[in-house]
Each structure stands twice: as structure tokens, then as C-alpha cells.
Short mmCIF file of C-alpha atoms in Angstrom, two decimals:
data_model
loop_
_atom_site.label_atom_id
_atom_site.label_comp_id
_atom_site.label_asym_id
_atom_site.label_seq_id
_atom_site.Cartn_x
_atom_site.Cartn_y
_atom_site.Cartn_z
CA MET A 1351 -92.40 -20.46 15.35
CA MET A 1352 -88.87 -21.92 15.11
CA ASN A 1353 -90.20 -25.42 16.27
CA MET A 1354 -92.96 -25.10 13.69
CA ASN A 1355 -90.61 -24.68 11.06
CA ARG A 1356 -88.07 -27.38 12.31
CA SER A 1357 -91.24 -29.80 12.62
CA LYS A 1358 -92.12 -28.79 8.92
CA SER A 1359 -88.82 -29.45 7.69
CA ILE A 1360 -88.54 -32.80 9.32
CA THR A 1361 -91.78 -33.71 8.02
CA GLU A 1362 -90.79 -32.72 4.43
CA GLY A 1363 -87.59 -34.64 4.69
CA CYS A 1364 -89.37 -37.93 5.85
CA TRP A 1365 -91.69 -37.41 3.06
CA ARG A 1366 -88.82 -36.81 0.38
CA THR A 1367 -87.14 -39.97 1.74
CA LYS A 1368 -90.16 -42.11 1.62
CA ALA A 1369 -90.75 -40.96 -2.04
CA MET A 1370 -87.23 -41.63 -3.04
CA LEU A 1371 -87.45 -45.19 -1.34
CA ARG A 1372 -90.70 -45.97 -3.26
CA ARG A 1373 -89.14 -45.02 -6.51
CA LEU A 1374 -86.40 -46.92 -5.93
CA ALA A 1375 -88.36 -50.15 -4.92
CA ALA A 1376 -90.32 -49.49 -8.26
CA ASP A 1377 -87.05 -49.69 -10.18
CA VAL A 1378 -85.74 -52.54 -8.39
CA ARG A 1379 -89.31 -54.49 -9.25
CA HIS A 1380 -88.77 -53.36 -12.83
CA LEU A 1381 -85.43 -54.79 -13.16
CA PRO A 1382 -86.73 -58.42 -14.14
CA SER A 1383 -88.46 -56.92 -17.01
CA VAL A 1384 -85.26 -55.44 -18.26
CA TRP A 1385 -83.58 -57.76 -20.65
CA THR A 1386 -80.02 -56.51 -19.66
CA THR A 1387 -80.81 -57.80 -16.11
CA TRP A 1388 -80.95 -61.25 -17.61
CA VAL A 1389 -77.93 -60.72 -19.76
CA ILE A 1390 -75.88 -59.78 -16.76
CA ALA A 1391 -77.19 -62.89 -14.76
CA ALA A 1392 -75.95 -65.18 -17.70
CA CYS A 1393 -72.70 -63.40 -17.83
CA VAL A 1394 -72.05 -63.93 -14.17
CA ILE A 1395 -72.52 -67.72 -14.74
CA VAL A 1396 -70.63 -67.75 -18.24
CA LEU A 1397 -67.61 -65.41 -16.90
CA GLY A 1398 -67.66 -67.26 -13.72
CA LEU A 1399 -67.19 -70.61 -15.09
CA TYR A 1400 -64.60 -69.33 -17.66
CA SER A 1401 -62.48 -67.78 -14.69
CA VAL A 1402 -62.69 -70.81 -12.83
CA MET A 1403 -61.72 -73.18 -15.45
CA THR A 1404 -58.85 -70.96 -17.12
CA THR A 1405 -55.67 -72.05 -15.66
CA GLY A 1406 -53.05 -70.70 -18.18
CA ASP A 1407 -51.39 -67.31 -17.92
CA ASN A 1408 -53.46 -64.48 -19.42
CA ILE A 1409 -52.34 -60.91 -19.59
CA PHE A 1410 -54.52 -58.13 -21.25
CA LEU A 1411 -53.53 -54.40 -21.72
CA SER A 1412 -50.42 -54.89 -19.53
CA GLN A 1413 -47.32 -52.87 -20.81
CA ASP A 1414 -44.61 -54.98 -18.70
CA ILE A 1415 -45.33 -58.69 -19.31
CA ALA A 1416 -41.98 -59.72 -17.89
CA ASN A 1417 -42.77 -58.29 -14.34
CA ALA A 1418 -46.49 -59.69 -14.24
CA TYR A 1419 -45.33 -62.34 -11.93
CA VAL A 1420 -44.86 -59.96 -9.03
CA VAL A 1421 -48.16 -58.55 -7.68
CA GLY A 1422 -48.45 -54.64 -7.96
CA ASN A 1423 -45.71 -54.54 -10.37
CA VAL A 1424 -47.57 -53.88 -13.44
CA ILE A 1425 -50.93 -52.60 -14.47
CA GLY A 1426 -53.60 -54.14 -16.60
CA TYR A 1427 -55.61 -57.31 -16.35
CA VAL A 1428 -53.43 -60.29 -15.28
CA ALA A 1429 -54.71 -63.96 -14.67
CA ASN A 1430 -52.61 -66.79 -13.20
CA CYS A 1431 -49.36 -65.27 -13.18
CA ILE A 1432 -48.54 -66.51 -9.77
CA ASP A 1433 -46.53 -64.69 -7.32
CA PRO A 1434 -45.08 -67.08 -4.70
CA HIS A 1435 -44.67 -64.41 -2.24
CA ASP A 1436 -48.26 -63.36 -2.56
CA LEU A 1437 -50.65 -65.96 -3.37
CA ILE A 1438 -53.72 -64.07 -1.95
CA GLY A 1439 -52.98 -61.18 -3.97
CA THR A 1440 -52.42 -63.40 -7.11
CA ALA A 1441 -55.84 -64.85 -6.79
CA ILE A 1442 -57.55 -61.68 -6.05
CA ARG A 1443 -55.82 -60.02 -9.21
CA ASN A 1444 -56.94 -63.33 -11.05
CA SER A 1445 -60.55 -62.70 -9.95
CA PHE A 1446 -60.28 -59.19 -11.71
CA PHE A 1447 -59.23 -60.54 -15.06
CA LEU A 1448 -62.51 -60.14 -16.52
CA THR A 1449 -63.47 -56.66 -15.32
CA PHE A 1450 -62.99 -54.93 -18.49
CA LEU A 1451 -66.01 -57.10 -19.97
CA TRP A 1452 -68.18 -55.63 -17.21
CA VAL A 1453 -67.78 -52.06 -18.56
CA PRO A 1454 -69.90 -52.69 -21.39
CA LEU A 1455 -72.44 -54.57 -19.22
CA ALA A 1456 -72.64 -51.96 -16.98
CA VAL A 1457 -73.49 -49.43 -19.95
CA ALA A 1458 -75.81 -51.71 -21.40
CA CYS A 1459 -77.69 -52.25 -17.84
CA ALA A 1460 -77.82 -48.51 -17.20
CA VAL A 1461 -78.95 -47.45 -20.90
CA GLY A 1462 -81.44 -50.36 -20.85
CA MET A 1463 -82.83 -49.37 -17.57
CA ALA A 1464 -83.45 -45.65 -18.42
CA SER A 1465 -84.98 -46.42 -22.08
CA SER A 1466 -87.19 -49.15 -20.35
CA ASN A 1467 -88.47 -46.77 -17.90
CA TYR A 1468 -89.63 -44.28 -20.62
CA ARG A 1469 -91.89 -47.17 -21.95
CA SER A 1470 -93.04 -48.44 -18.57
CA LYS A 1471 -96.48 -47.52 -17.42
CA SER A 1472 -95.68 -47.16 -13.81
CA TYR A 1473 -92.77 -44.93 -14.70
CA CYS A 1474 -95.39 -42.60 -16.79
CA VAL A 1475 -97.63 -42.41 -13.77
CA SER A 1476 -94.79 -41.52 -11.38
CA ARG A 1477 -93.89 -38.60 -13.77
CA ALA A 1478 -97.38 -37.56 -14.29
CA ARG A 1479 -97.48 -37.35 -10.39
CA GLY A 1480 -94.61 -35.08 -10.39
CA LEU A 1481 -91.46 -37.51 -10.18
CA THR A 1482 -88.57 -34.92 -9.75
CA ALA A 1483 -85.59 -35.42 -12.02
CA ALA A 1484 -83.16 -35.82 -9.27
CA ARG A 1485 -85.34 -38.85 -7.66
CA GLY A 1486 -85.88 -40.38 -11.06
CA VAL A 1487 -81.98 -40.34 -12.22
CA VAL A 1488 -80.57 -41.40 -8.84
CA SER A 1489 -83.20 -44.21 -8.58
CA GLU A 1490 -82.05 -45.54 -11.74
CA PHE A 1491 -78.51 -45.06 -10.81
CA LEU A 1492 -79.04 -47.08 -7.58
CA ALA A 1493 -81.04 -49.90 -9.16
CA CYS A 1494 -78.57 -50.52 -11.94
CA SER A 1495 -75.71 -50.18 -9.46
CA LEU A 1496 -77.41 -53.02 -7.23
CA VAL A 1497 -77.57 -55.30 -10.37
CA VAL A 1498 -73.98 -54.68 -11.57
CA GLY A 1499 -72.24 -54.49 -8.30
CA SER A 1500 -74.06 -57.70 -7.09
CA GLY A 1501 -73.10 -59.50 -10.12
CA TYR A 1502 -69.62 -58.55 -10.51
CA ALA A 1503 -69.09 -59.40 -6.81
CA VAL A 1504 -70.66 -62.88 -7.19
CA MET A 1505 -68.21 -63.70 -10.16
CA CYS A 1506 -65.28 -62.12 -8.53
CA ALA A 1507 -65.77 -63.99 -5.33
CA VAL A 1508 -66.12 -67.62 -7.27
CA SER A 1509 -63.27 -66.76 -8.96
CA PHE A 1510 -61.14 -65.83 -6.22
CA LEU A 1511 -61.97 -68.87 -4.03
CA ALA A 1512 -61.21 -71.05 -6.73
CA ALA A 1513 -58.07 -69.63 -7.70
CA ALA A 1514 -56.98 -69.36 -3.83
CA THR A 1515 -57.84 -73.13 -3.48
CA ARG A 1516 -56.04 -73.76 -6.69
CA TYR A 1517 -52.80 -72.13 -5.63
CA GLY A 1518 -52.77 -73.48 -1.93
CA ALA A 1519 -53.06 -70.07 -0.66
CA VAL A 1520 -54.60 -69.93 3.13
CA ILE A 1521 -57.94 -68.32 2.84
CA ASP A 1522 -58.36 -66.33 6.44
CA GLY A 1523 -60.27 -63.49 7.55
CA ALA A 1524 -57.33 -61.16 6.58
CA ALA A 1525 -57.48 -62.50 2.87
CA LEU A 1526 -61.23 -62.29 2.83
CA MET A 1527 -61.23 -58.50 4.03
CA ARG A 1528 -58.45 -57.88 1.40
CA PHE A 1529 -60.43 -59.39 -1.32
CA ALA A 1530 -63.65 -57.65 -0.30
CA GLY A 1531 -61.79 -54.24 0.01
CA CYS A 1532 -60.26 -54.55 -3.37
CA SER A 1533 -63.45 -55.45 -4.96
CA LEU A 1534 -65.35 -52.62 -3.37
CA ILE A 1535 -63.03 -50.34 -5.27
CA ASN A 1536 -63.88 -52.01 -8.46
CA VAL A 1537 -67.52 -51.89 -7.74
CA PHE A 1538 -67.15 -47.87 -7.18
CA LEU A 1539 -65.52 -47.59 -10.51
CA LEU A 1540 -68.21 -49.71 -12.09
CA MET A 1541 -70.97 -47.42 -10.34
CA SER A 1542 -68.92 -44.61 -12.04
CA VAL A 1543 -69.66 -46.06 -15.57
CA VAL A 1544 -73.25 -46.44 -14.63
CA ALA A 1545 -73.66 -43.02 -13.77
CA GLN A 1546 -71.71 -41.77 -16.88
CA SER A 1547 -73.81 -43.97 -19.08
CA LEU A 1548 -77.02 -42.62 -17.46
CA ALA A 1549 -75.76 -39.16 -17.98
CA LEU A 1550 -75.00 -39.57 -21.56
CA TYR A 1551 -78.35 -41.54 -22.34
CA HIS A 1552 -80.44 -38.30 -20.66
CA VAL A 1553 -78.49 -36.08 -22.74
CA THR A 1554 -78.74 -37.80 -26.04
CA ARG A 1555 -82.03 -40.15 -25.51
CA ASN A 1556 -80.25 -42.63 -27.84
CA PRO A 1557 -79.36 -45.89 -26.61
CA PHE A 1558 -77.12 -46.91 -29.61
CA VAL A 1559 -75.20 -43.60 -29.19
CA SER A 1560 -74.82 -43.99 -25.42
CA VAL A 1561 -73.88 -47.61 -25.22
CA VAL A 1562 -71.24 -47.15 -27.96
CA GLY A 1563 -70.02 -43.92 -26.94
CA ILE A 1564 -69.08 -44.99 -23.56
CA THR A 1565 -67.91 -48.52 -24.59
CA VAL A 1566 -65.72 -46.94 -27.47
CA LEU A 1567 -64.23 -44.22 -25.25
CA PHE A 1568 -63.32 -46.80 -22.68
CA LEU A 1569 -61.65 -49.11 -24.93
CA TYR A 1570 -59.85 -46.38 -26.70
CA ALA A 1571 -58.68 -44.89 -23.31
CA SER A 1572 -57.68 -48.41 -22.12
CA THR A 1573 -55.31 -48.82 -24.97
CA ILE A 1574 -53.36 -45.48 -24.84
CA SER A 1575 -53.12 -45.78 -20.97
CA TRP A 1576 -49.33 -46.41 -20.96
CA PHE A 1577 -47.82 -45.04 -17.79
CA ASP A 1578 -44.04 -44.25 -16.86
CA LYS A 1579 -42.45 -45.25 -13.92
CA GLY A 1580 -43.91 -42.38 -12.06
CA GLY A 1581 -47.39 -43.55 -12.75
CA ARG A 1582 -47.77 -40.55 -15.29
CA PRO A 1583 -49.71 -41.19 -18.63
CA LEU A 1584 -47.60 -41.03 -21.65
CA ALA A 1585 -48.09 -39.51 -25.07
CA ASN A 1586 -49.79 -36.19 -23.64
CA ALA A 1587 -52.79 -38.39 -22.86
CA ASP A 1588 -53.68 -36.68 -19.52
CA TRP A 1589 -57.42 -36.78 -20.63
CA VAL A 1590 -57.65 -40.38 -20.16
CA MET A 1591 -57.49 -39.90 -16.27
CA LEU A 1592 -61.14 -38.41 -16.62
CA THR A 1593 -62.28 -42.04 -17.69
CA PRO A 1594 -62.58 -45.12 -15.38
CA ALA A 1595 -60.19 -46.98 -17.69
CA PRO A 1596 -56.94 -46.11 -16.16
CA TYR A 1597 -58.39 -46.58 -12.47
CA LEU A 1598 -59.48 -50.05 -13.40
CA LEU A 1599 -56.07 -50.73 -15.13
CA PHE A 1600 -54.28 -50.07 -11.64
CA SER A 1601 -57.01 -51.46 -9.29
CA CYS A 1602 -57.52 -54.82 -10.97
CA ALA A 1603 -53.53 -55.29 -10.99
CA LEU A 1604 -53.51 -54.05 -7.48
CA ALA A 1605 -50.82 -51.66 -8.31
CA PHE A 1606 -51.69 -49.23 -5.44
CA GLY A 1607 -48.18 -48.30 -5.00
CA ARG A 1608 -48.34 -46.32 -8.29
CA LEU A 1609 -51.81 -44.89 -7.91
CA SER A 1610 -53.14 -44.61 -4.38
CA ILE A 1611 -56.41 -46.18 -3.37
CA SER A 1612 -57.60 -42.99 -1.94
CA SER A 1613 -56.92 -41.30 -5.48
CA ILE A 1614 -59.26 -44.08 -7.14
CA VAL A 1615 -62.02 -43.55 -4.53
CA VAL A 1616 -62.04 -39.89 -5.14
CA TYR A 1617 -62.30 -40.11 -8.79
CA ALA A 1618 -65.20 -42.72 -8.46
CA VAL A 1619 -67.08 -40.35 -6.04
CA GLU A 1620 -66.45 -37.31 -7.96
CA SER A 1621 -67.28 -38.56 -11.34
CA VAL A 1622 -70.56 -40.07 -9.82
CA PHE A 1623 -71.28 -36.96 -8.56
CA VAL A 1624 -70.75 -34.91 -11.67
CA ALA A 1625 -72.47 -37.49 -13.82
CA LEU A 1626 -75.60 -37.38 -11.76
CA ILE A 1627 -75.67 -33.61 -12.01
CA VAL A 1628 -75.37 -33.86 -15.75
CA GLY A 1629 -78.04 -36.45 -15.69
CA VAL A 1630 -80.34 -34.41 -13.66
CA ALA A 1631 -80.09 -31.48 -15.82
CA ALA A 1632 -80.70 -33.29 -18.79
CA PHE A 1633 -83.77 -35.07 -17.15
CA LYS A 1634 -85.15 -31.52 -16.39
CA ILE A 1635 -84.54 -30.19 -19.82
CA ARG A 1636 -85.82 -33.13 -21.79
CA GLY A 1637 -87.78 -35.20 -19.48
CA LYS A 1638 -91.08 -33.35 -20.02
#
């Protein structure tokens, strides 16, 4: 009897996994018909070219311009402020300069995917056949994360290689591993943005409110995310740590001495988990 129950559980698990993969494959095939996918593709080209061609010093949302020429000394988005003692770090930081523009792109991609799905015939068929809330929301999340993450990684890689070559830095295995690790942290944070956008859309079912709400919250949180030397938010703005904004300010500046990598990754994982739970609950309540 125990063997029969175990065999039944394994069979059900395999069936659920296959159903999840089929739903994910359907969402990936649906991506070319979503307009935001092409917007992201165009932005990869445009932003990549801009970051390669820009050679002047650029600082955005940084509270300490004087120390921007030392990697890890400030937070914010910094480009071409060369640290002669860390050319690879300077190139990596330069490749992340336009990350703040990827937040509204991630929001638009997530909301565009979710709203397009409700108009998709294949999605309607899947729902009629019993598409579960968890499977639908998680599939949307993974498909959007694939587009946003891959597009962001390509843009950053092009910018990093161009900047490192321009600075005369040695691009070896260690440099590539450092770049890949830092990029992955930012991808995790953008996945958090995707999950939160999906959650808000499934709660409101309003694309405009979802896009504007998440984007405005991110921009507002970014502009007030000033920190003291201990890495604590000023002006009683502790709530900003619930948004991806301050974490991106630290990670894009490679300021891991003030906010550890583990803290950033833990936030990304926890925020994705909570957002998906909210999205699934909203799907169950309003999805029928």
C-alpha cells in the first residue's frame, strides 16, 4: 500500500511538472506577440549603443559625487568615473549605469504579458481546462524574467566589454566571473520587480495602475534613499527597504561593503516569494 501511494505521488508530481512546463512553453511562444517584448529588444540595442558611445562622467542618484572615483565608496548609478586601482570594477559599475531604466521596462513586460494572456485564445483554453492559479502566475513570472533578464544581461555585457577595453583593463576569467556574479544580483532584483508588477496587476486588473504604481514607487523610493555612513536610511524612510530601489542603488555601485550581497539576495528571494503568493491569491479570487 505504501509503495502504491508513493508511486501515485510520483506520478502526480511528474504530471504537474509536465503541465507547468507546457504552460511555460506556451507563454514563451506567446512572447513575440506581446509588444513589450519588441520594446525590450529595441531598448537592448539603443541602450547598449548609448552606453558604449558615452565616455563622459555620469552620476545619477548618488549622494557623494566627490568619492565616486573609488569603486564601492558611493551608492547610485555611476558611469566612467574611473578608479585607477580597480579598472574592472569601474567597467562593471559603468555597465550598470542604465539599470534604473530597466525597472519600468520590467514592469511593462510583466503587465503586458499578463494583460495579453487574458486576451489570448490559448490562455482561455488553458483556463477552461483547469489552469491552476499557481501555474499561471509562476509561468508568467518565469517567461517575463527570461526576457528581462536576458535582455539586461546582453546590454550589460556589451557595455562592460567596451568599457573594460577602453580603460585598458585586463579581461581574464576572474574579471568575467566578477561581472557575471554582479550582473546576476541585479537580474534577481529585476525579477523581484517583475513579480511585484504581476502581483499588482492581478490585484487591480488595471495595466495603467500597475505600470504607473510600481514605476512611481520605485522612482520615489530611489530619490529619498539617502543613507548615512552606516548604511541606514535617513529621514525615517525605513519603508524604502521594502522596495527594490535601495538594493539596486547599492548593487549597481558595487557598494557591497555597506550592504552585503547576502542581504540583497535574501531580499530578492523573499520579495519574489511574497509577490507570487499575492499574485496567486488574486488570480484565484479574480481569475474566474
